[in-house]
Coordinates of C-alpha atoms in Angstrom, one line a residue:
X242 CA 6.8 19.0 -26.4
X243 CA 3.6 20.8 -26.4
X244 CA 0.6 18.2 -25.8
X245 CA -2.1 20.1 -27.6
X246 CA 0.1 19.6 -30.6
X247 CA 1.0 15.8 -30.5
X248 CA 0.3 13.5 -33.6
X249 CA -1.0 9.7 -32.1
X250 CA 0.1 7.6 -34.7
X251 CA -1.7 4.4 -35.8
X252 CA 1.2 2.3 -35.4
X253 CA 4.8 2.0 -33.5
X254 CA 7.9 0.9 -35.1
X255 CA 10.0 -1.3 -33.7
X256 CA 13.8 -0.7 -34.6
X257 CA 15.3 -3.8 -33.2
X258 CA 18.8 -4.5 -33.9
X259 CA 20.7 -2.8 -36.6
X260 CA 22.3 -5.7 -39.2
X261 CA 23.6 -5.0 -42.5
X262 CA 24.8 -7.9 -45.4
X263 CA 25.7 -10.9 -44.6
X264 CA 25.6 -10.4 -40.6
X265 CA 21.7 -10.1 -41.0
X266 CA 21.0 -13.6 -42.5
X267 CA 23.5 -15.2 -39.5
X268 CA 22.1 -13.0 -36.7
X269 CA 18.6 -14.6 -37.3
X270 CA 19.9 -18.2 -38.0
X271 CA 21.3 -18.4 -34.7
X272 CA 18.1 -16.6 -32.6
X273 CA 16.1 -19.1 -34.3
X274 CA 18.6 -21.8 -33.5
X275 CA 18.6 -20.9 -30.3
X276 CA 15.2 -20.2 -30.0
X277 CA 14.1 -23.9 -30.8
X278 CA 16.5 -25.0 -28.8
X279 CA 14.9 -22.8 -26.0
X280 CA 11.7 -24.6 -26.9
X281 CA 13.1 -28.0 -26.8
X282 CA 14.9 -28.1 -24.1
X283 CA 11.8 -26.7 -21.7
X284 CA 9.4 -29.3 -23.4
X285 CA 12.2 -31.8 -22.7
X286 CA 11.5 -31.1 -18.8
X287 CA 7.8 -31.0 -18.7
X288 CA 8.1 -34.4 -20.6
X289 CA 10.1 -36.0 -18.5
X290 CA 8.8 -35.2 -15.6
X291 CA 5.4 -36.4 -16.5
X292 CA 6.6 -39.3 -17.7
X293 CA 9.1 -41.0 -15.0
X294 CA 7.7 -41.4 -11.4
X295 CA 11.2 -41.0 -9.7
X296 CA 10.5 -37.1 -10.7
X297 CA 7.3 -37.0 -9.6
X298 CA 8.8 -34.8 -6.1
X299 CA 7.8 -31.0 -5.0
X300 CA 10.9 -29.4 -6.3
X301 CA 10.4 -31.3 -10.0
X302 CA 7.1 -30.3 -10.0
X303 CA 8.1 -26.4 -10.2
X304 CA 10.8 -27.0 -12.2
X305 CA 8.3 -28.3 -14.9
X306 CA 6.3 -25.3 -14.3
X307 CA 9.3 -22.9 -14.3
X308 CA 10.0 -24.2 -17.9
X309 CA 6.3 -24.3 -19.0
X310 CA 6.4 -20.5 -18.1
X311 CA 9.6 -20.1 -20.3
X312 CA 8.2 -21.6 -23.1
X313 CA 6.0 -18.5 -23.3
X314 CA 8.2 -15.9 -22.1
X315 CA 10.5 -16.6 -24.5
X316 CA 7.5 -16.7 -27.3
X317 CA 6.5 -13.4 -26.4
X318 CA 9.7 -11.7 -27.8
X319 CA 11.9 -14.2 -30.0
X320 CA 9.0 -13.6 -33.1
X321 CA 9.5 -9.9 -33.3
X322 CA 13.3 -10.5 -32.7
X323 CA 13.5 -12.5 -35.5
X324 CA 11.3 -10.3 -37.4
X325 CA 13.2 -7.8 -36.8
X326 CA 16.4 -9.3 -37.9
X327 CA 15.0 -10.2 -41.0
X328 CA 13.3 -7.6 -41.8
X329 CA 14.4 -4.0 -40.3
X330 CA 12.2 -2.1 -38.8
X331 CA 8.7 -3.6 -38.3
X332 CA 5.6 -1.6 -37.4
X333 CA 3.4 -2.7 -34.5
X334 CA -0.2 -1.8 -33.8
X335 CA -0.1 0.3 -30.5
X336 CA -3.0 -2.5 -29.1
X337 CA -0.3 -5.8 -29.8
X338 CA 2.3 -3.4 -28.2
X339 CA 0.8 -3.0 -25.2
X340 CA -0.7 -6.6 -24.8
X341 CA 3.1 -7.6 -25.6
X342 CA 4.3 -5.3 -22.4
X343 CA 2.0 -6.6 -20.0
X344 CA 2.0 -10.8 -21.3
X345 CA 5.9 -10.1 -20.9
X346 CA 6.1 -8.1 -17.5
X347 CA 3.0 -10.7 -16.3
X348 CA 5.1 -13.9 -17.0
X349 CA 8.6 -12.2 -15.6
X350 CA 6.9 -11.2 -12.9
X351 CA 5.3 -14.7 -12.0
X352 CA 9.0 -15.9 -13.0
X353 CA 10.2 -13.7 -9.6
X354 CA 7.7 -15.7 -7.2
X355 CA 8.0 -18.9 -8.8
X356 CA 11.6 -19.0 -7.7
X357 CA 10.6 -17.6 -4.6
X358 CA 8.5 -20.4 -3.9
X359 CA 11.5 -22.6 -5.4
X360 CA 13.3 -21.7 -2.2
X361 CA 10.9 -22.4 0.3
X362 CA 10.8 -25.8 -1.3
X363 CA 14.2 -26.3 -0.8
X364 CA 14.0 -25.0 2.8
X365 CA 11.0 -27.0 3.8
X366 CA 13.0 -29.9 2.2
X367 CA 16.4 -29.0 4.0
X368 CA 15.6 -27.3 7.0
X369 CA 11.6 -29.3 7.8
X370 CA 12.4 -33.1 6.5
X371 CA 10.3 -34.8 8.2
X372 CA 7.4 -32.5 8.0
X373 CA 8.5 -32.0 4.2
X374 CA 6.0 -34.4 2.7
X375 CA 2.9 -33.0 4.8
X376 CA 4.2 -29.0 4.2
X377 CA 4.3 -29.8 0.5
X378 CA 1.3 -32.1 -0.4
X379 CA 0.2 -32.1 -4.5
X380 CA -2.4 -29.7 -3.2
X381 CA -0.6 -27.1 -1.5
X382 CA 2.0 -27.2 -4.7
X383 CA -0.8 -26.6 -6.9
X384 CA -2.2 -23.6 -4.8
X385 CA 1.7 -22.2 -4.9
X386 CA 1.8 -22.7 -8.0
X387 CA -1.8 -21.0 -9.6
X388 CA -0.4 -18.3 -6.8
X389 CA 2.2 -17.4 -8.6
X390 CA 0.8 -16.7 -11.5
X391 CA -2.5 -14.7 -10.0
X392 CA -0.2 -12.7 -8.4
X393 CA 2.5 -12.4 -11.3
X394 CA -0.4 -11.2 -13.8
X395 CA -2.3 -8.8 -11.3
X396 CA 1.4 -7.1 -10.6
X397 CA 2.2 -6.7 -14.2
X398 CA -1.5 -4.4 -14.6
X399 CA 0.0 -1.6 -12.8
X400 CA 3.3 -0.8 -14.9
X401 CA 1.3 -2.0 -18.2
X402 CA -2.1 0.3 -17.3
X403 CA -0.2 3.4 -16.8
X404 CA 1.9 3.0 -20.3
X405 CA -1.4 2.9 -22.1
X406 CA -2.5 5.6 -20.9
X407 CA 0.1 7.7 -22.3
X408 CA -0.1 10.5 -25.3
X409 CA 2.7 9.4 -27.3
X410 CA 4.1 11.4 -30.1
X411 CA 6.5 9.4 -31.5
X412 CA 6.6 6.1 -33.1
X413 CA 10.0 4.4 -33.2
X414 CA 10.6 2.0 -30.7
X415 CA 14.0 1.8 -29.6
X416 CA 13.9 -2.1 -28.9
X417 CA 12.9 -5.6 -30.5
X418 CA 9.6 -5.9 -28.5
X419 CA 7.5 -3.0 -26.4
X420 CA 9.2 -2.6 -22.9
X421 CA 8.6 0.3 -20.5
X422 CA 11.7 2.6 -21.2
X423 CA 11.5 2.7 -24.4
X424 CA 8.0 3.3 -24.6
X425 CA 8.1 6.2 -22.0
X426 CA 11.0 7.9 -24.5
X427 CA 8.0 8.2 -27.2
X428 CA 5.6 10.0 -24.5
X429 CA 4.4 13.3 -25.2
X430 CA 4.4 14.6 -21.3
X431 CA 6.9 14.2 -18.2
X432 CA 6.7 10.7 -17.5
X433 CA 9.3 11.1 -13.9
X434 CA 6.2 9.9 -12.0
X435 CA 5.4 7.2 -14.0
X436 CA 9.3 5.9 -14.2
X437 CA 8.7 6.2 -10.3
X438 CA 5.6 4.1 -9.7
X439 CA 7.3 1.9 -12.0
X440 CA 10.7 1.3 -10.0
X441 CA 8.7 1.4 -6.8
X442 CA 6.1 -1.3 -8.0
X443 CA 8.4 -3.8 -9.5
X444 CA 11.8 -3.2 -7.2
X445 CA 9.1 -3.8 -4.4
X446 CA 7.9 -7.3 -5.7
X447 CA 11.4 -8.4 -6.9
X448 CA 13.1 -6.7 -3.9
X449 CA 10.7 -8.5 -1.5
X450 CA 11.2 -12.0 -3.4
X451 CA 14.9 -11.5 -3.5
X452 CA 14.8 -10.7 0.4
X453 CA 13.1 -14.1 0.9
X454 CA 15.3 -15.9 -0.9
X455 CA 18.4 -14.8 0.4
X456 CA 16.0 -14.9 3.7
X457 CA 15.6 -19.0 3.1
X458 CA 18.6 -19.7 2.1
X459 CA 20.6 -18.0 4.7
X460 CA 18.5 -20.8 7.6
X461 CA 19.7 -23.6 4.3
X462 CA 23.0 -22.6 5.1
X463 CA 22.7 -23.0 8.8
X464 CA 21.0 -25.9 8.5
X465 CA 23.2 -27.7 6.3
X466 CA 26.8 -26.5 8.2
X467 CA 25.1 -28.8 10.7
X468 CA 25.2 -31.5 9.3
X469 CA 27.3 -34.3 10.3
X470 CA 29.6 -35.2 7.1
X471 CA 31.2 -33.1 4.3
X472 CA 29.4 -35.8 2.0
X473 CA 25.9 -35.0 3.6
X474 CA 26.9 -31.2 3.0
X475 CA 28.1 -31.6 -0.3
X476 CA 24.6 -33.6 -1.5
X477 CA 22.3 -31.0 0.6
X478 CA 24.1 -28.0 -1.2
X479 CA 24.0 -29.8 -4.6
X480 CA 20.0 -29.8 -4.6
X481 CA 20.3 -25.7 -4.3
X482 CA 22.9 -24.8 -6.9
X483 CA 21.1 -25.5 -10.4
X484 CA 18.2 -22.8 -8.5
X485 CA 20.9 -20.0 -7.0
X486 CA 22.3 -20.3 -10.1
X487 CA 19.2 -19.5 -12.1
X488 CA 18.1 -16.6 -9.4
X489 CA 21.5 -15.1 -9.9
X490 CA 20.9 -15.2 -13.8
X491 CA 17.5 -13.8 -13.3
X492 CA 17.6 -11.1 -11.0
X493 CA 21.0 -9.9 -12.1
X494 CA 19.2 -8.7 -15.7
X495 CA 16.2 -7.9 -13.8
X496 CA 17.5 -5.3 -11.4
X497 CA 19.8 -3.9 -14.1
X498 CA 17.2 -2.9 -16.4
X499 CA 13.8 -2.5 -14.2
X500 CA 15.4 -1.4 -11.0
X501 CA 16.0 2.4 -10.6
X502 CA 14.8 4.6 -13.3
X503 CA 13.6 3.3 -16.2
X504 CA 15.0 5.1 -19.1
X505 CA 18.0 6.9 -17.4
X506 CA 19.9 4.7 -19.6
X507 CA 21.4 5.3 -23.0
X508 CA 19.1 4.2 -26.0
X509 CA 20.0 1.1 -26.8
X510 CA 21.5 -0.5 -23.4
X511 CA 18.1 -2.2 -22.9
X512 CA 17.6 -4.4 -25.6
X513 CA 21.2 -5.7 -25.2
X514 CA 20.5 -6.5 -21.7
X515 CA 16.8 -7.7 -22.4
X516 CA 18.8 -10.8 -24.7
X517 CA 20.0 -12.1 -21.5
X518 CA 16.7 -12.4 -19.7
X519 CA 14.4 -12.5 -22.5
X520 CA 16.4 -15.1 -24.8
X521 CA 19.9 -16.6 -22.8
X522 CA 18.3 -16.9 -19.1
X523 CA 15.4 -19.6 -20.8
X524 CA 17.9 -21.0 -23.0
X525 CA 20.1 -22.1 -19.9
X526 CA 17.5 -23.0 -18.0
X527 CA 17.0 -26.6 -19.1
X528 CA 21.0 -27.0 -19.3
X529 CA 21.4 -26.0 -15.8
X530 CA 19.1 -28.2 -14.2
X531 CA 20.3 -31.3 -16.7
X532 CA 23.5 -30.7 -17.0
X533 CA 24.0 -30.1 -13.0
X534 CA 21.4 -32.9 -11.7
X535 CA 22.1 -36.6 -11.5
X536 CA 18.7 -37.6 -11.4
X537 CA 17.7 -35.9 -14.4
X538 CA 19.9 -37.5 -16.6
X539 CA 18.7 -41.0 -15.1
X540 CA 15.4 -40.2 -16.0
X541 CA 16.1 -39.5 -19.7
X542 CA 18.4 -42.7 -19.8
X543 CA 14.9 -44.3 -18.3
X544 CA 12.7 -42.8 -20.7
X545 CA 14.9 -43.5 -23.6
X546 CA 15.1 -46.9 -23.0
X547 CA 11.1 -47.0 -22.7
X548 CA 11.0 -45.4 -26.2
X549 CA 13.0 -47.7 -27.3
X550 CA 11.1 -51.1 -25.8
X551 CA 8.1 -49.4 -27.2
X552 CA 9.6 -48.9 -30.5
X553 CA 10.6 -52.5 -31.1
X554 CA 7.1 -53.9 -29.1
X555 CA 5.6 -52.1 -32.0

């Protein structure tokens, strides 16, 4: 398409899911459903950690700011999801578009070294125990932690700064919220080099983060195949598996969709992938490490039973 003769529109539309009768009313019960479960289940976390002592350790202390971060990924798409659903096609102002693509690629990228940093906790817990305590003072975790999210948001500028400075010529957006591929489909010029600098800036971070994790938990493994007793083993692995389990669930969306070539794929694949790491990946989150973790479920027996003391004190 000729560039001299491109038309910018004042607005993008996005198409979201297409739902017809009675499967549109359902289809948005349940995101919202699932969306407030989403909600609850992170706030559920941050509570408890705050509130009982016994989780007052390192690895809570990400965990709580893993599902603090989750609380807004998941807020940055679930409201023009369920707009969507509800009401077809929605039109977006190009400036909430873009601030969408780069709050979403800035919070999924800080997701990628937050876990990173989740498994050198583990491996300074593991492999360093009696240096663990000293290694990962409140201060250090703090620093980690405000790291992560320096680095997540200053990554995220790249991918987000050369989408806006794209002619675009047409408006409809083939996804529930403004992601790169669908974006570059509506540009005006050859975008090849931008798909590149894309792959190559985000398959760099995540690549490198995955690398370390596999990295740190390959000297886990060692460490813990050392280790006297098959109970000893089986309590050392147990403390990684709610976090693999998570970085598979992460990483598996995240190199599907943002690995490669962005929009090589057919129209349409991306936002059915994007519900797995945009809406199911924070939904399980909270299950995962309750459902899977002893001590969790002590400390909401804990906390209930304060609640309740406090409740008939009053």
């Amino acid at each position: 398409m000729d560039l001299a003769n491109h038309t910018w529109t004042q607005s993008f539309l996005l198409a979201g899911f297409t739902t017809t009768g009675a499967l549109r009313p359902l289809a948005f019960l349940g995101t919202l459903c699932i969306y407030l479960l989403t909600l609850a289940g992170n706030l559920c976390i941050i509570v408890l950690v705050q509130a009982d002592s016994r989780l007052c350790t390192p690895m809570y202390f990400f965990i709580s700011v893993l599902s603090f971060l989750e609380l807004w990924y998941v807020s940055t798409t679930v409201p023009t999801l369920l707009h969507t659903l509800l009401h077809g096609r929605s039109p977006v102002s190009p400036a909430v578009c873009l601030v969408q693509l780069y709050v979403f690629h800035s919070l999924g990228m800080t997701e990628c070294y937050l876990l990173g940093v989740m498994a050198l906790d583990r491996y300074l817990a593991i492999c360093r125990p009696l240096h663990y305590q000293a290694l990962m003072s409140r201060q250090v975790q703090l620093w980690l932690a405000g790291a992560t999210w320096v680095a997540g948001f200053s990554a995220a500028l790249v991918p987000a700064s050369l989408t806006a400075t794209l002619p675009f010529c047409l408006k409809e957006v083939a996804h529930y919220f403004c992601d790169l591929a669908p974006l570059m489909r509506l540009a005006c010029v050859d975008t090849r080099w931008h798909k590149g600098v894309h792959g190559a800036v985000i398959g760099v971070a995540t690549g490198c983060n995955f690398v370390l994790i596999l990295g740190l938990y390959g000297g886990i493994l060692r460490a813990v195949l050392k280790l006297p007793s098959a109970a000893s083993r089986a309590k050392a692995f147990s403390t990684c598996s709610s976090h693999i389990t998570v970085v598979v669930l992460f990483y598996a969306s995240a190199f599907t969709v943002y690995v490669g070539s962005p929009g090589s794929r057919p129209e349409g694949t991306d936002k059915r992938i994007a519900l797995v790491y945009a809406l199911l990946t924070p939904f399980l989150n909270p299950i995962i490490y309750t459902l899977r973790n002893k001590e969790v479920k002590e400390a909401m027996k804990r906390v209930r039973v304060r609640i309740r003391t406090m409740l008939k004190e009053a």
